[in-house]
Amino acid sequence: MTKKNTIIAAVIAFVAGCMGGPSIEALVVRPLSAQQAAAGVQRWEGQCVAMSGRTPESYAVSGTEVMQRMGPEGWDLVAISGAVMCFQRPR
């Protein structure tokens, strides 16, 4: 390219950028504000409970007791890791 063509291309790119910049804003997805996010998002609370016992049978009994206590309060079992049971329920 000649020097003249390079300058013309640079000017065209600059003008196109200046004209197209504001319209690009319409294509950008903005994050929701805290109030907007809170209005449409289900909020959850969680709780983890350690089972007691030293044998597999005692863990089973303890786990059953924990689930029978948590279920009527609206808690759903979401995870078990070792001797810990984690629950969640809507706020």
PDB file of N, CA and C in Angstrom:
ATOM      1  N   MET A   1       0.834  -1.184   0.000  1.00  0.00           N
ATOM      2  CA  MET A   1       0.000   0.000   0.000  1.00  0.00           C
ATOM      3  C   MET A   1       0.879   1.247   0.000  1.00  0.00           C
ATOM      4  N   THR A   2       0.367   2.231  -0.637  1.00  0.00           N
ATOM      5  CA  THR A   2       1.102   3.492  -0.614  1.00  0.00           C
ATOM      6  C   THR A   2       0.781   4.236   0.671  1.00  0.00           C
ATOM      7  N   LYS A   3       1.540   5.254   0.912  1.00  0.00           N
ATOM      8  CA  LYS A   3       1.343   6.044   2.131  1.00  0.00           C
ATOM      9  C   LYS A   3      -0.047   6.686   2.128  1.00  0.00           C
ATOM     10  N   LYS A   4      -0.492   7.136   0.954  1.00  0.00           N
ATOM     11  CA  LYS A   4      -1.806   7.776   0.832  1.00  0.00           C
ATOM     12  C   LYS A   4      -2.916   6.781   1.173  1.00  0.00           C
ATOM     13  N   ASN A   5      -2.830   5.564   0.645  1.00  0.00           N
ATOM     14  CA  ASN A   5      -3.844   4.537   0.929  1.00  0.00           C
ATOM     15  C   ASN A   5      -3.866   4.162   2.412  1.00  0.00           C
ATOM     16  N   THR A   6      -2.702   4.127   3.036  1.00  0.00           N
ATOM     17  CA  THR A   6      -2.613   3.804   4.458  1.00  0.00           C
ATOM     18  C   THR A   6      -3.304   4.871   5.296  1.00  0.00           C
ATOM     19  N   ILE A   7      -3.091   6.133   4.954  1.00  0.00           N
ATOM     20  CA  ILE A   7      -3.716   7.236   5.688  1.00  0.00           C
ATOM     21  C   ILE A   7      -5.230   7.206   5.498  1.00  0.00           C
ATOM     22  N   ILE A   8      -5.683   6.981   4.269  1.00  0.00           N
ATOM     23  CA  ILE A   8      -7.124   6.908   3.992  1.00  0.00           C
ATOM     24  C   ILE A   8      -7.754   5.752   4.768  1.00  0.00           C
ATOM     25  N   ALA A   9      -7.109   4.600   4.792  1.00  0.00           N
ATOM     26  CA  ALA A   9      -7.637   3.446   5.532  1.00  0.00           C
ATOM     27  C   ALA A   9      -7.702   3.738   7.023  1.00  0.00           C
ATOM     28  N   ALA A  10      -6.692   4.420   7.562  1.00  0.00           N
ATOM     29  CA  ALA A  10      -6.679   4.766   8.984  1.00  0.00           C
ATOM     30  C   ALA A  10      -7.800   5.743   9.314  1.00  0.00           C
ATOM     31  N   VAL A  11      -8.028   6.738   8.441  1.00  0.00           N
ATOM     32  CA  VAL A  11      -9.100   7.716   8.664  1.00  0.00           C
ATOM     33  C   VAL A  11     -10.459   7.025   8.603  1.00  0.00           C
ATOM     34  N   ILE A  12     -10.655   6.144   7.638  1.00  0.00           N
ATOM     35  CA  ILE A  12     -11.927   5.412   7.518  1.00  0.00           C
ATOM     36  C   ILE A  12     -12.158   4.544   8.751  1.00  0.00           C
ATOM     37  N   ALA A  13     -11.135   3.857   9.223  1.00  0.00           N
ATOM     38  CA  ALA A  13     -11.266   3.020  10.421  1.00  0.00           C
ATOM     39  C   ALA A  13     -11.595   3.870  11.644  1.00  0.00           C
ATOM     40  N   PHE A  14     -10.959   5.050  11.758  1.00  0.00           N
ATOM     41  CA  PHE A  14     -11.221   5.943  12.889  1.00  0.00           C
ATOM     42  C   PHE A  14     -12.667   6.435  12.869  1.00  0.00           C
ATOM     43  N   VAL A  15     -13.128   6.893  11.709  1.00  0.00           N
ATOM     44  CA  VAL A  15     -14.497   7.407  11.583  1.00  0.00           C
ATOM     45  C   VAL A  15     -15.509   6.289  11.833  1.00  0.00           C
ATOM     46  N   ALA A  16     -15.258   5.110  11.291  1.00  0.00           N
ATOM     47  CA  ALA A  16     -16.172   3.984  11.512  1.00  0.00           C
ATOM     48  C   ALA A  16     -16.229   3.615  12.990  1.00  0.00           C
ATOM     49  N   GLY A  17     -15.099   3.656  13.667  1.00  0.00           N
ATOM     50  CA  GLY A  17     -15.073   3.365  15.098  1.00  0.00           C
ATOM     51  C   GLY A  17     -15.837   4.394  15.900  1.00  0.00           C
ATOM     52  N   CYS A  18     -15.682   5.672  15.535  1.00  0.00           N
ATOM     53  CA  CYS A  18     -16.406   6.740  16.239  1.00  0.00           C
ATOM     54  C   CYS A  18     -17.907   6.641  16.015  1.00  0.00           C
ATOM     55  N   MET A  19     -18.307   6.266  14.815  1.00  0.00           N
ATOM     56  CA  MET A  19     -19.739   6.164  14.512  1.00  0.00           C
ATOM     57  C   MET A  19     -20.344   4.877  15.067  1.00  0.00           C
ATOM     58  N   GLY A  20     -19.588   3.808  15.056  1.00  0.00           N
ATOM     59  CA  GLY A  20     -20.115   2.514  15.491  1.00  0.00           C
ATOM     60  C   GLY A  20     -20.027   2.276  16.980  1.00  0.00           C
ATOM     61  N   GLY A  21     -19.199   3.036  17.682  1.00  0.00           N
ATOM     62  CA  GLY A  21     -19.012   2.840  19.121  1.00  0.00           C
ATOM     63  C   GLY A  21     -20.296   2.897  19.925  1.00  0.00           C
ATOM     64  N   PRO A  22     -21.097   3.953  19.768  1.00  0.00           N
ATOM     65  CA  PRO A  22     -22.336   4.029  20.549  1.00  0.00           C
ATOM     66  C   PRO A  22     -23.331   2.912  20.235  1.00  0.00           C
ATOM     67  N   SER A  23     -23.356   2.443  18.992  1.00  0.00           N
ATOM     68  CA  SER A  23     -24.306   1.377  18.658  1.00  0.00           C
ATOM     69  C   SER A  23     -23.858   0.023  19.205  1.00  0.00           C
ATOM     70  N   ILE A  24     -22.582  -0.151  19.469  1.00  0.00           N
ATOM     71  CA  ILE A  24     -22.075  -1.395  20.057  1.00  0.00           C
ATOM     72  C   ILE A  24     -22.636  -1.582  21.462  1.00  0.00           C
ATOM     73  N   GLU A  25     -22.889  -0.462  22.153  1.00  0.00           N
ATOM     74  CA  GLU A  25     -23.397  -0.516  23.521  1.00  0.00           C
ATOM     75  C   GLU A  25     -24.712  -1.297  23.602  1.00  0.00           C
ATOM     76  N   ALA A  26     -25.510  -1.251  22.542  1.00  0.00           N
ATOM     77  CA  ALA A  26     -26.782  -1.972  22.538  1.00  0.00           C
ATOM     78  C   ALA A  26     -26.574  -3.481  22.506  1.00  0.00           C
ATOM     79  N   LEU A  27     -25.419  -3.935  22.053  1.00  0.00           N
ATOM     80  CA  LEU A  27     -25.150  -5.365  21.957  1.00  0.00           C
ATOM     81  C   LEU A  27     -24.541  -5.947  23.229  1.00  0.00           C
ATOM     82  N   VAL A  28     -24.137  -5.094  24.157  1.00  0.00           N
ATOM     83  CA  VAL A  28     -23.476  -5.544  25.379  1.00  0.00           C
ATOM     84  C   VAL A  28     -24.526  -5.905  26.424  1.00  0.00           C
ATOM     85  N   VAL A  29     -24.398  -7.065  27.032  1.00  0.00           N
ATOM     86  CA  VAL A  29     -25.306  -7.484  28.097  1.00  0.00           C
ATOM     87  C   VAL A  29     -24.745  -6.971  29.412  1.00  0.00           C
ATOM     88  N   ARG A  30     -25.512  -6.131  30.057  1.00  0.00           N
ATOM     89  CA  ARG A  30     -25.060  -5.547  31.320  1.00  0.00           C
ATOM     90  C   ARG A  30     -25.454  -6.448  32.484  1.00  0.00           C
ATOM     91  N   PRO A  31     -24.619  -6.524  33.512  1.00  0.00           N
ATOM     92  CA  PRO A  31     -24.982  -7.318  34.693  1.00  0.00           C
ATOM     93  C   PRO A  31     -26.159  -6.674  35.416  1.00  0.00           C
ATOM     94  N   LEU A  32     -26.974  -7.509  36.050  1.00  0.00           N
ATOM     95  CA  LEU A  32     -28.122  -7.009  36.792  1.00  0.00           C
ATOM     96  C   LEU A  32     -27.673  -6.318  38.067  1.00  0.00           C
ATOM     97  N   SER A  33     -28.436  -5.323  38.468  1.00  0.00           N
ATOM     98  CA  SER A  33     -28.164  -4.699  39.759  1.00  0.00           C
ATOM     99  C   SER A  33     -28.583  -5.678  40.852  1.00  0.00           C
ATOM    100  N   ALA A  34     -28.204  -5.410  42.071  1.00  0.00           N
ATOM    101  CA  ALA A  34     -28.539  -6.304  43.181  1.00  0.00           C
ATOM    102  C   ALA A  34     -30.049  -6.408  43.354  1.00  0.00           C
ATOM    103  N   GLN A  35     -30.772  -5.305  43.179  1.00  0.00           N
ATOM    104  CA  GLN A  35     -32.226  -5.344  43.332  1.00  0.00           C
ATOM    105  C   GLN A  35     -32.874  -6.141  42.211  1.00  0.00           C
ATOM    106  N   GLN A  36     -32.405  -5.955  40.981  1.00  0.00           N
ATOM    107  CA  GLN A  36     -32.960  -6.710  39.866  1.00  0.00           C
ATOM    108  C   GLN A  36     -32.682  -8.194  40.030  1.00  0.00           C
ATOM    109  N   ALA A  37     -31.496  -8.531  40.466  1.00  0.00           N
ATOM    110  CA  ALA A  37     -31.136  -9.935  40.648  1.00  0.00           C
ATOM    111  C   ALA A  37     -31.965 -10.558  41.758  1.00  0.00           C
ATOM    112  N   ALA A  38     -32.179  -9.833  42.835  1.00  0.00           N
ATOM    113  CA  ALA A  38     -32.935 -10.372  43.966  1.00  0.00           C
ATOM    114  C   ALA A  38     -34.400 -10.568  43.617  1.00  0.00           C
ATOM    115  N   ALA A  39     -34.927  -9.778  42.686  1.00  0.00           N
ATOM    116  CA  ALA A  39     -36.345  -9.859  42.358  1.00  0.00           C
ATOM    117  C   ALA A  39     -36.699 -11.157  41.639  1.00  0.00           C
ATOM    118  N   GLY A  40     -35.807 -11.687  40.808  1.00  0.00           N
ATOM    119  CA  GLY A  40     -36.167 -12.841  40.009  1.00  0.00           C
ATOM    120  C   GLY A  40     -35.371 -14.098  40.289  1.00  0.00           C
ATOM    121  N   VAL A  41     -34.600 -14.130  41.347  1.00  0.00           N
ATOM    122  CA  VAL A  41     -33.739 -15.270  41.621  1.00  0.00           C
ATOM    123  C   VAL A  41     -34.213 -15.981  42.881  1.00  0.00           C
ATOM    124  N   GLN A  42     -34.353 -17.288  42.788  1.00  0.00           N
ATOM    125  CA  GLN A  42     -34.712 -18.076  43.969  1.00  0.00           C
ATOM    126  C   GLN A  42     -33.535 -18.088  44.922  1.00  0.00           C
ATOM    127  N   ARG A  43     -33.760 -17.730  46.154  1.00  0.00           N
ATOM    128  CA  ARG A  43     -32.718 -17.720  47.170  1.00  0.00           C
ATOM    129  C   ARG A  43     -32.843 -18.986  48.004  1.00  0.00           C
ATOM    130  N   TRP A  44     -31.704 -19.549  48.396  1.00  0.00           N
ATOM    131  CA  TRP A  44     -31.673 -20.787  49.162  1.00  0.00           C
ATOM    132  C   TRP A  44     -30.866 -20.587  50.434  1.00  0.00           C
ATOM    133  N   GLU A  45     -31.211 -21.337  51.440  1.00  0.00           N
ATOM    134  CA  GLU A  45     -30.354 -21.426  52.616  1.00  0.00           C
ATOM    135  C   GLU A  45     -29.904 -22.870  52.739  1.00  0.00           C
ATOM    136  N   GLY A  46     -28.734 -23.057  53.270  1.00  0.00           N
ATOM    137  CA  GLY A  46     -28.167 -24.394  53.370  1.00  0.00           C
ATOM    138  C   GLY A  46     -27.721 -24.710  54.780  1.00  0.00           C
ATOM    139  N   GLN A  47     -27.661 -25.992  55.056  1.00  0.00           N
ATOM    140  CA  GLN A  47     -27.200 -26.446  56.368  1.00  0.00           C
ATOM    141  C   GLN A  47     -26.595 -27.832  56.202  1.00  0.00           C
ATOM    142  N   CYS A  48     -25.462 -28.049  56.834  1.00  0.00           N
ATOM    143  CA  CYS A  48     -24.821 -29.360  56.827  1.00  0.00           C
ATOM    144  C   CYS A  48     -24.824 -29.910  58.248  1.00  0.00           C
ATOM    145  N   VAL A  49     -25.116 -31.205  58.354  1.00  0.00           N
ATOM    146  CA  VAL A  49     -25.223 -31.862  59.655  1.00  0.00           C
ATOM    147  C   VAL A  49     -24.306 -33.078  59.652  1.00  0.00           C
ATOM    148  N   ALA A  50     -23.509 -33.209  60.703  1.00  0.00           N
ATOM    149  CA  ALA A  50     -22.633 -34.376  60.840  1.00  0.00           C
ATOM    150  C   ALA A  50     -23.411 -35.504  61.511  1.00  0.00           C
ATOM    151  N   MET A  51     -23.339 -36.691  60.917  1.00  0.00           N
ATOM    152  CA  MET A  51     -23.978 -37.864  61.520  1.00  0.00           C
ATOM    153  C   MET A  51     -23.067 -38.400  62.615  1.00  0.00           C
ATOM    154  N   SER A  52     -23.678 -38.981  63.622  1.00  0.00           N
ATOM    155  CA  SER A  52     -22.875 -39.552  64.707  1.00  0.00           C
ATOM    156  C   SER A  52     -22.906 -41.067  64.610  1.00  0.00           C
ATOM    157  N   GLY A  53     -21.893 -41.695  65.146  1.00  0.00           N
ATOM    158  CA  GLY A  53     -21.834 -43.151  65.144  1.00  0.00           C
ATOM    159  C   GLY A  53     -20.447 -43.634  64.806  1.00  0.00           C
ATOM    160  N   ARG A  54     -20.206 -44.892  65.121  1.00  0.00           N
ATOM    161  CA  ARG A  54     -18.887 -45.470  64.849  1.00  0.00           C
ATOM    162  C   ARG A  54     -18.964 -46.662  63.903  1.00  0.00           C
ATOM    163  N   THR A  55     -20.147 -47.178  63.673  1.00  0.00           N
ATOM    164  CA  THR A  55     -20.308 -48.319  62.767  1.00  0.00           C
ATOM    165  C   THR A  55     -21.226 -47.903  61.623  1.00  0.00           C
ATOM    166  N   PRO A  56     -21.187 -48.628  60.509  1.00  0.00           N
ATOM    167  CA  PRO A  56     -22.093 -48.303  59.401  1.00  0.00           C
ATOM    168  C   PRO A  56     -23.562 -48.323  59.822  1.00  0.00           C
ATOM    169  N   GLU A  57     -23.915 -49.262  60.700  1.00  0.00           N
ATOM    170  CA  GLU A  57     -25.306 -49.347  61.151  1.00  0.00           C
ATOM    171  C   GLU A  57     -25.697 -48.104  61.951  1.00  0.00           C
ATOM    172  N   SER A  58     -24.802 -47.654  62.823  1.00  0.00           N
ATOM    173  CA  SER A  58     -25.134 -46.476  63.631  1.00  0.00           C
ATOM    174  C   SER A  58     -25.186 -45.214  62.766  1.00  0.00           C
ATOM    175  N   TYR A  59     -24.350 -45.162  61.697  1.00  0.00           N
ATOM    176  CA  TYR A  59     -24.445 -44.032  60.775  1.00  0.00           C
ATOM    177  C   TYR A  59     -25.785 -44.055  60.047  1.00  0.00           C
ATOM    178  N   ALA A  60     -26.252 -45.235  59.669  1.00  0.00           N
ATOM    179  CA  ALA A  60     -27.538 -45.348  58.976  1.00  0.00           C
ATOM    180  C   ALA A  60     -28.672 -44.878  59.874  1.00  0.00           C
ATOM    181  N   VAL A  61     -28.641 -45.282  61.133  1.00  0.00           N
ATOM    182  CA  VAL A  61     -29.682 -44.865  62.078  1.00  0.00           C
ATOM    183  C   VAL A  61     -29.610 -43.353  62.281  1.00  0.00           C
ATOM    184  N   SER A  62     -28.407 -42.838  62.475  1.00  0.00           N
ATOM    185  CA  SER A  62     -28.220 -41.404  62.676  1.00  0.00           C
ATOM    186  C   SER A  62     -28.679 -40.620  61.447  1.00  0.00           C
ATOM    187  N   GLY A  63     -28.334 -41.106  60.258  1.00  0.00           N
ATOM    188  CA  GLY A  63     -28.742 -40.434  59.025  1.00  0.00           C
ATOM    189  C   GLY A  63     -30.246 -40.407  58.862  1.00  0.00           C
ATOM    190  N   THR A  64     -30.894 -41.515  59.190  1.00  0.00           N
ATOM    191  CA  THR A  64     -32.355 -41.581  59.119  1.00  0.00           C
ATOM    192  C   THR A  64     -32.977 -40.585  60.087  1.00  0.00           C
ATOM    193  N   GLU A  65     -32.434 -40.509  61.288  1.00  0.00           N
ATOM    194  CA  GLU A  65     -32.957 -39.566  62.279  1.00  0.00           C
ATOM    195  C   GLU A  65     -32.788 -38.121  61.804  1.00  0.00           C
ATOM    196  N   VAL A  66     -31.638 -37.832  61.222  1.00  0.00           N
ATOM    197  CA  VAL A  66     -31.392 -36.473  60.723  1.00  0.00           C
ATOM    198  C   VAL A  66     -32.385 -36.134  59.620  1.00  0.00           C
ATOM    199  N   MET A  67     -32.579 -37.040  58.654  1.00  0.00           N
ATOM    200  CA  MET A  67     -33.504 -36.776  57.551  1.00  0.00           C
ATOM    201  C   MET A  67     -34.937 -36.637  58.045  1.00  0.00           C
ATOM    202  N   GLN A  68     -35.338 -37.459  59.029  1.00  0.00           N
ATOM    203  CA  GLN A  68     -36.698 -37.362  59.561  1.00  0.00           C
ATOM    204  C   GLN A  68     -36.914 -36.052  60.312  1.00  0.00           C
ATOM    205  N   ARG A  69     -35.861 -35.505  60.866  1.00  0.00           N
ATOM    206  CA  ARG A  69     -35.973 -34.226  61.564  1.00  0.00           C
ATOM    207  C   ARG A  69     -35.981 -33.058  60.569  1.00  0.00           C
ATOM    208  N   MET A  70     -35.155 -33.136  59.534  1.00  0.00           N
ATOM    209  CA  MET A  70     -35.000 -32.024  58.597  1.00  0.00           C
ATOM    210  C   MET A  70     -36.133 -31.948  57.567  1.00  0.00           C
ATOM    211  N   GLY A  71     -36.636 -33.097  57.132  1.00  0.00           N
ATOM    212  CA  GLY A  71     -37.671 -33.135  56.097  1.00  0.00           C
ATOM    213  C   GLY A  71     -38.908 -32.314  56.421  1.00  0.00           C
ATOM    214  N   PRO A  72     -39.522 -32.526  57.580  1.00  0.00           N
ATOM    215  CA  PRO A  72     -40.727 -31.756  57.912  1.00  0.00           C
ATOM    216  C   PRO A  72     -40.486 -30.242  58.016  1.00  0.00           C
ATOM    217  N   GLU A  73     -39.244 -29.840  58.194  1.00  0.00           N
ATOM    218  CA  GLU A  73     -38.922 -28.414  58.271  1.00  0.00           C
ATOM    219  C   GLU A  73     -38.686 -27.810  56.881  1.00  0.00           C
ATOM    220  N   GLY A  74     -38.865 -28.618  55.825  1.00  0.00           N
ATOM    221  CA  GLY A  74     -38.727 -28.116  54.460  1.00  0.00           C
ATOM    222  C   GLY A  74     -37.354 -28.282  53.846  1.00  0.00           C
ATOM    223  N   TRP A  75     -36.455 -28.992  54.513  1.00  0.00           N
ATOM    224  CA  TRP A  75     -35.099 -29.177  54.007  1.00  0.00           C
ATOM    225  C   TRP A  75     -35.056 -30.337  53.019  1.00  0.00           C
ATOM    226  N   ASP A  76     -34.308 -30.163  51.925  1.00  0.00           N
ATOM    227  CA  ASP A  76     -34.069 -31.218  50.934  1.00  0.00           C
ATOM    228  C   ASP A  76     -32.617 -31.655  51.040  1.00  0.00           C
ATOM    229  N   LEU A  77     -32.388 -32.962  51.026  1.00  0.00           N
ATOM    230  CA  LEU A  77     -31.028 -33.495  51.043  1.00  0.00           C
ATOM    231  C   LEU A  77     -30.405 -33.258  49.672  1.00  0.00           C
ATOM    232  N   VAL A  78     -29.239 -32.603  49.638  1.00  0.00           N
ATOM    233  CA  VAL A  78     -28.589 -32.313  48.357  1.00  0.00           C
ATOM    234  C   VAL A  78     -27.230 -32.978  48.213  1.00  0.00           C
ATOM    235  N   ALA A  79     -26.607 -33.376  49.330  1.00  0.00           N
ATOM    236  CA  ALA A  79     -25.288 -34.001  49.230  1.00  0.00           C
ATOM    237  C   ALA A  79     -24.960 -34.759  50.504  1.00  0.00           C
ATOM    238  N   ILE A  80     -24.194 -35.834  50.325  1.00  0.00           N
ATOM    239  CA  ILE A  80     -23.644 -36.577  51.457  1.00  0.00           C
ATOM    240  C   ILE A  80     -22.161 -36.763  51.170  1.00  0.00           C
ATOM    241  N   SER A  81     -21.345 -36.432  52.139  1.00  0.00           N
ATOM    242  CA  SER A  81     -19.905 -36.618  52.004  1.00  0.00           C
ATOM    243  C   SER A  81     -19.392 -37.203  53.309  1.00  0.00           C
ATOM    244  N   GLY A  82     -19.043 -38.468  53.253  1.00  0.00           N
ATOM    245  CA  GLY A  82     -18.596 -39.136  54.475  1.00  0.00           C
ATOM    246  C   GLY A  82     -19.725 -39.169  55.487  1.00  0.00           C
ATOM    247  N   ALA A  83     -19.498 -38.559  56.636  1.00  0.00           N
ATOM    248  CA  ALA A  83     -20.510 -38.547  57.693  1.00  0.00           C
ATOM    249  C   ALA A  83     -21.236 -37.212  57.765  1.00  0.00           C
ATOM    250  N   VAL A  84     -21.209 -36.435  56.685  1.00  0.00           N
ATOM    251  CA  VAL A  84     -21.862 -35.129  56.674  1.00  0.00           C
ATOM    252  C   VAL A  84     -22.967 -35.126  55.623  1.00  0.00           C
ATOM    253  N   MET A  85     -24.155 -34.672  56.031  1.00  0.00           N
ATOM    254  CA  MET A  85     -25.301 -34.554  55.131  1.00  0.00           C
ATOM    255  C   MET A  85     -25.593 -33.068  54.962  1.00  0.00           C
ATOM    256  N   CYS A  86     -25.739 -32.624  53.702  1.00  0.00           N
ATOM    257  CA  CYS A  86     -26.019 -31.213  53.437  1.00  0.00           C
ATOM    258  C   CYS A  86     -27.423 -31.067  52.863  1.00  0.00           C
ATOM    259  N   PHE A  87     -28.137 -30.070  53.372  1.00  0.00           N
ATOM    260  CA  PHE A  87     -29.525 -29.826  53.010  1.00  0.00           C
ATOM    261  C   PHE A  87     -29.672 -28.393  52.509  1.00  0.00           C
ATOM    262  N   GLN A  88     -30.751 -28.172  51.735  1.00  0.00           N
ATOM    263  CA  GLN A  88     -31.098 -26.819  51.318  1.00  0.00           C
ATOM    264  C   GLN A  88     -32.609 -26.675  51.343  1.00  0.00           C
ATOM    265  N   ARG A  89     -33.063 -25.416  51.481  1.00  0.00           N
ATOM    266  CA  ARG A  89     -34.487 -25.106  51.380  1.00  0.00           C
ATOM    267  C   ARG A  89     -34.621 -23.664  50.905  1.00  0.00           C
ATOM    268  N   PRO A  90     -35.749 -23.356  50.252  1.00  0.00           N
ATOM    269  CA  PRO A  90     -35.955 -21.974  49.800  1.00  0.00           C
ATOM    270  C   PRO A  90     -36.061 -21.038  50.997  1.00  0.00           C
ATOM    271  N   ARG A  91     -35.595 -19.824  50.805  1.00  0.00           N
ATOM    272  CA  ARG A  91     -35.732 -18.817  51.871  1.00  0.00           C
ATOM    273  C   ARG A  91     -37.110 -18.234  51.852  1.00  0.00           C
TER     274      ARG A  91
END
